[in-house]
Amino acid sequence: MSINLVMPLRDHLERQVQSRTGRRIRNLAIELNPERVILRGQASSYYLKQLAQHGIQECLPDLSLENSIVVERALAHFSDRS
C-alpha cells in the first residue's frame, strides 16, 4: 500500500474505532498490510473488542482482519471508578 494512502486511511479507521467504542480502546494501533488489517490495543470487555472490529469491517468489508485487542479485566475496574 502506498504511504500516501496508508496515513489517511489509518487515521480514518482510528476515528471510526474510537467513535464506535466511545474512545475506550487503550493504546489503539492499526497496522495496514495489502492482505489484511491488524488491530491492537487493550479493552475492558469483549464487547468493546467486538465494536472495534465492526468499525474496521464497516470501512473495509472485503479485507481480512486480525483482531489482536487484549481484553484486560483490570481495565474494567479502573473504568468503573472514573
CSV table of C-alpha atoms in Angstrom, one decimal, residues 32-60:
chain,number,residue,atom,x,y,z
A,32,LEU,CA,-2.3,-1.9,7.4
A,33,ASN,CA,-1.0,-4.5,5.0
A,34,PRO,CA,-2.1,-5.2,1.5
A,35,GLU,CA,-3.6,-8.5,2.5
A,36,ARG,CA,-5.1,-7.6,6.0
A,37,VAL,CA,-5.6,-5.2,8.8
A,38,ILE,CA,-4.2,-5.9,12.3
A,39,LEU,CA,-6.0,-4.2,15.2
A,40,ARG,CA,-4.1,-3.9,18.5
A,41,GLY,CA,-4.8,-2.3,21.9
A,42,GLN,CA,-6.4,-3.0,25.2
A,43,ALA,CA,-10.1,-3.1,26.1
A,44,SER,CA,-12.0,-3.7,29.3
A,45,SER,CA,-14.6,-6.0,27.7
A,46,TYR,CA,-15.1,-8.4,24.8
A,47,TYR,CA,-18.0,-6.2,23.7
A,48,LEU,CA,-15.6,-3.3,23.1
A,49,LYS,CA,-13.2,-5.5,21.2
A,50,GLN,CA,-16.1,-6.6,19.0
A,51,LEU,CA,-17.3,-3.0,18.5
A,52,ALA,CA,-13.7,-2.1,17.3
A,53,GLN,CA,-13.7,-5.0,14.9
A,54,HIS,CA,-17.1,-4.0,13.4
A,55,GLY,CA,-15.8,-0.4,13.0
A,56,ILE,CA,-13.0,-1.7,10.8
A,57,GLN,CA,-15.2,-4.2,8.9
A,58,GLU,CA,-17.7,-1.4,8.1
A,59,CYS,CA,-15.0,0.5,6.3
A,60,LEU,CA,-13.1,-2.4,4.7
